[in-house]
Amino acid sequence: AAAGAADGKCVIRTFDVCVARANKIAFFKENIASGSKIHVTLGYTTVLAEVTFFTPPPPPVETEAGEEEAPGHFDLNSEFMFLPELEAESLSMDVEDRQSQIVYVLMVFDKPVTCPANTAYIASRLDLDVHTKQCRLAFHGSLVHLPQLDAKLEHTGTQSKRNATQHQAYLKQIKVYKVKSKQGKVERVEKGNTNVCIASGFFKKDSDITRFLGLKVFPTQPTTTKAAARRPEGTLVSTFGKSGKVKVEFDIPQPVNT
């Protein structure tokens, strides 16, 4: 379900989780960690929300400007890269640099809120001392995606809690991944095929590397060969022996002293 109505009419929704654009307020000097709680004001309500930040992955080098998505477009079928925190911006940055990275935030509210589906919001650190000279307004934006159904509460005696099944179903739709990496070293370059290297340090002895086959491998230092006008890209193709070594095939020949 999109945040707004296709015909431009105002749609009032009740929800306890949503996705929104997150624009950092430059005067706020602290980083905001994913998993932390912050006060969010939207509609006529201020409520605590747990925030998780994420961003679209960098586009391929070959991607042309005309193929990029329109700014602010949120596609639930896309994959997004997890951000451990929303970093503080420098006031010396120009406007273009500040707007270059699209950041989304998943906000899980402590209780359901009711407001227009495409409303704007402000996130604030109202827990900071009111006498401090620091700006307490942290980031702002507009809602870009809501659950298809309005939030439902499960009532147990005198207490109410969110519908766990409905809540988890929405969270599972948002595909956010964390970037992980391993470091190893090149043992040697094969004599008959300089595109292939034998590497160690990625895995322990007798490790099952089946789920890692096909993953990309990049050298930490660029090759000095004249043929390399770009950064070499390798693929983990197989194991090599039983000591944890692997065979990596690069897209361009590697120098023997790699």
C-alpha positions as MATLAB code, in Angstrom:
seq = 'AAAGAADGKCVIRTFDVCVARANKIAFFKENIASGSKIHVTLGYTTVLAEVTFFTPPPPPVETEAGEEEAPGHFDLNSEFMFLPELEAESLSMDVEDRQSQIVYVLMVFDKPVTCPANTAYIASRLDLDVHTKQCRLAFHGSLVHLPQLDAKLEHTGTQSKRNATQHQAYLKQIKVYKVKSKQGKVERVEKGNTNVCIASGFFKKDSDITRFLGLKVFPTQPTTTKAAARRPEGTLVSTFGKSGKVKVEFDIPQPVNT';
ca = [
       0.000    0.000    0.000;
       1.368    3.361   -0.973;
       1.504    6.154    1.543;
      -1.023    8.338   -0.280;
      -4.076    7.915   -2.437;
      -3.749    7.754   -6.228;
      -6.476   10.357   -6.743;
      -4.763   12.840   -4.422;
      -7.408   12.634   -1.689;
      -6.342   12.643    1.946;
      -6.514    9.150    3.448;
      -6.586    8.801    7.242;
      -4.834    5.655    8.481;
      -4.098    3.997   11.817;
      -0.747    2.189   11.989;
       2.009    1.194   14.408;
       4.845    0.816   11.891;
       5.825    2.648    8.718;
       8.658    3.506    6.335;
       9.618    7.154    5.817;
      12.339    9.279    4.241;
      14.899   10.438    6.803;
      16.523   13.829    6.263;
      19.069   14.741    8.923;
      18.784   18.191   10.469;
      22.237   19.731   10.134;
      22.105   21.554   13.476;
      21.694   18.249   15.358;
      25.248   17.216   16.281;
      24.827   13.577   17.332;
      24.656   10.341   15.357;
      21.414    8.402   15.767;
      21.864    4.635   16.055;
      19.581    2.086   14.446;
      17.688    0.290   17.190;
      17.422    3.386   19.361;
      14.191    5.082   20.377;
      13.261    8.657   19.583;
      10.201   10.903   19.869;
       8.300   11.230   16.589;
       5.698   13.940   16.005;
       3.193   13.340   13.201;
      -0.382   14.492   12.842;
      -1.448   15.624   16.300;
       0.580   12.949   18.124;
       4.051   12.624   19.624;
       5.002    9.031   20.355;
       8.183    7.030   20.944;
       9.399    4.908   18.034;
      12.253    2.480   17.507;
      14.142    3.453   14.345;
      16.109    1.418   11.815;
      17.911    3.226    8.998;
      18.613    1.813    5.538;
      19.471    3.024    2.062;
      19.319    1.781   -1.535;
      22.592    0.096   -2.562;
      24.943    2.081   -4.816;
      23.947    1.752   -8.490;
      26.283   -0.193  -10.823;
      28.975    1.844  -12.554;
      27.372    1.062  -15.914;
      23.965    2.437  -14.842;
      22.992    5.527  -16.803;
      21.403    8.545  -15.140;
      18.194    7.983  -17.087;
      17.788    4.518  -15.554;
      17.800    5.682  -11.945;
      14.625    5.671   -9.882;
      12.851    8.920   -9.215;
      13.989   10.521   -5.935;
      11.746    9.507   -3.050;
      10.316    6.456   -4.828;
      10.101    3.487   -2.455;
       9.809    0.016   -3.973;
       8.893   -2.717   -1.499;
      10.338   -5.326   -3.891;
      13.819   -3.757   -3.780;
      16.662   -4.707   -1.454;
      18.167   -2.109    0.866;
      21.450   -1.791    2.730;
      21.325   -1.515    6.523;
      22.788    1.636    8.076;
      24.077    1.260   11.661;
      23.360    4.926   12.285;
      22.198    8.181   10.754;
      25.370   10.229   10.850;
      25.581   13.873   11.802;
      26.049   16.230    8.857;
      28.667   18.911    8.564;
      27.364   22.439    8.095;
      30.209   22.939    5.599;
      28.596   20.428    3.207;
      26.684   21.968    0.348;
      23.004   21.191   -0.248;
      23.731   18.846   -3.160;
      26.025   16.656   -1.043;
      23.468   16.492    1.770;
      20.752   15.318   -0.616;
      22.915   12.853   -2.576;
      22.169    9.841   -0.370;
      18.603    8.629    0.041;
      17.990    7.343    3.559;
      14.846    5.564    4.694;
      13.808    4.829    8.253;
      11.602    2.045    9.565;
       9.712    3.406   12.552;
       8.051    0.984   14.986;
       5.814    2.993   17.302;
       5.130    2.132   20.932;
       1.415    2.538   20.201;
      -0.707    3.027   17.071;
      -0.991    6.511   15.603;
      -3.740    7.962   13.415;
      -2.956   10.588   10.779;
      -3.009   11.250    7.011;
      -1.138    8.577    5.087;
       1.293   10.964    3.383;
       1.933   13.197    6.384;
       5.249   14.798    7.300;
       6.944   14.088   10.628;
       9.726   15.383   12.880;
      11.921   13.141   15.060;
      13.290   14.767   18.207;
      15.471   13.952   21.200;
      13.034   15.333   23.748;
      14.871   13.384   26.459;
      17.805   15.815   26.245;
      18.059   18.485   28.924;
      15.860   21.440   28.003;
      18.589   23.782   29.282;
      21.212   22.448   26.885;
      22.214   24.682   23.987;
      22.063   21.752   21.577;
      19.345   21.436   18.923;
      16.939   18.637   19.860;
      15.327   18.227   16.417;
      17.149   15.253   14.890;
      15.668   14.421   11.469;
      12.483   14.827    9.452;
      10.723   13.596    6.338;
       7.484   12.200    4.958;
       5.880    8.772    5.143;
       6.452    6.702    1.991;
       4.922    3.301    2.840;
       2.374    1.920    5.306;
       1.000   -1.564    6.028;
      -1.898   -2.548    3.792;
      -4.226   -3.004    6.763;
      -4.798   -0.673    9.685;
      -3.177   -1.670   12.961;
      -5.148   -4.075   15.111;
      -4.720   -4.504   18.849;
      -5.079   -7.746   20.789;
      -6.879   -7.184   24.073;
      -5.922   -9.318   27.081;
      -7.829   -8.354   30.218;
      -7.105   -4.690   30.846;
      -4.017   -4.600   28.587;
      -3.712   -4.130   24.830;
      -0.786   -5.129   22.622;
      -0.038   -5.073   18.912;
      -1.167   -7.924   16.676;
       2.122   -9.832   16.393;
       1.170  -11.782   13.266;
       0.127   -8.696   11.302;
       3.126   -6.742   12.581;
       5.721   -9.390   11.671;
       4.138   -9.935    8.247;
       4.826   -6.309    7.349;
       8.380   -6.316    8.707;
       9.258   -9.392    6.637;
       8.293   -7.563    3.449;
      11.091   -5.027    3.898;
      14.310   -6.563    2.554;
      17.216   -5.012    4.462;
      20.641   -6.661    4.464;
      23.923   -6.057    6.294;
      27.213   -6.006    4.395;
      29.681   -8.567    5.759;
      33.177   -9.351    4.530;
      36.121  -11.673    5.102;
      39.787  -10.916    4.515;
      42.395  -13.280    3.144;
      45.620  -13.218    1.178;
      46.751  -14.474   -2.215;
      49.122  -17.425   -1.911;
      49.992  -17.606   -5.582;
      48.764  -16.995   -9.128;
      48.308  -20.061  -11.318;
      51.011  -20.321  -13.986;
      48.774  -21.515  -16.794;
      45.961  -19.040  -16.105;
      46.871  -15.700  -14.483;
      43.179  -14.902  -13.958;
      43.055  -17.573  -11.239;
      44.580  -17.175   -7.771;
      44.881  -19.481   -4.781;
      43.949  -17.631   -1.593;
      44.020  -18.448    2.121;
      42.716  -16.894    5.319;
      39.060  -16.768    4.347;
      38.084  -20.072    5.949;
      39.328  -22.551    8.533;
      40.425  -26.084    7.799;
      37.628  -28.417    6.578;
      35.109  -25.543    6.431;
      31.999  -26.005    4.312;
      32.144  -23.099    1.862;
      29.197  -24.170   -0.302;
      27.073  -21.126    0.568;
      29.982  -18.781   -0.207;
      30.619  -20.037   -3.735;
      29.932  -17.334   -6.308;
      30.533  -14.443   -3.919;
      32.658  -11.540   -5.118;
      36.284  -11.004   -4.090;
      38.115   -7.670   -4.425;
      41.823   -6.953   -3.878;
      42.547   -4.465   -1.092;
      45.284   -2.898   -3.218;
      44.668   -2.033   -6.879;
      46.705   -3.919   -9.425;
      49.503   -1.983  -11.110;
      49.153   -3.612  -14.512;
      48.525   -1.268  -17.427;
      45.605   -3.436  -18.536;
      43.694   -2.631  -15.370;
      41.754    0.563  -15.995;
      39.342   -0.415  -13.224;
      39.296   -2.377   -9.987;
      39.612   -6.152  -10.597;
      36.609   -8.260   -9.585;
      36.985  -11.891   -8.580;
      34.611  -14.752   -7.927;
      35.096  -17.520   -5.375;
      34.805  -20.635   -7.557;
      35.931  -23.626   -5.463;
      37.951  -24.995   -2.579;
      41.626  -25.844   -2.999;
      42.680  -28.783   -0.884;
      41.433  -29.318    2.659;
      43.359  -26.642    4.525;
      40.808  -23.878    3.979;
      42.342  -22.453    0.822;
      40.105  -21.406   -2.058;
      40.362  -20.727   -5.761;
      39.397  -17.242   -6.953;
      38.918  -16.338  -10.609;
      39.369  -12.657  -11.568;
      37.960  -10.925  -14.622;
      41.420   -9.664  -15.658;
      44.905  -11.267  -15.401;
      46.703  -10.777  -12.086;
      50.412  -10.016  -11.713;
      52.448  -12.977  -10.511;
      53.620  -11.016   -7.440;
      50.028  -10.217   -6.286;
];
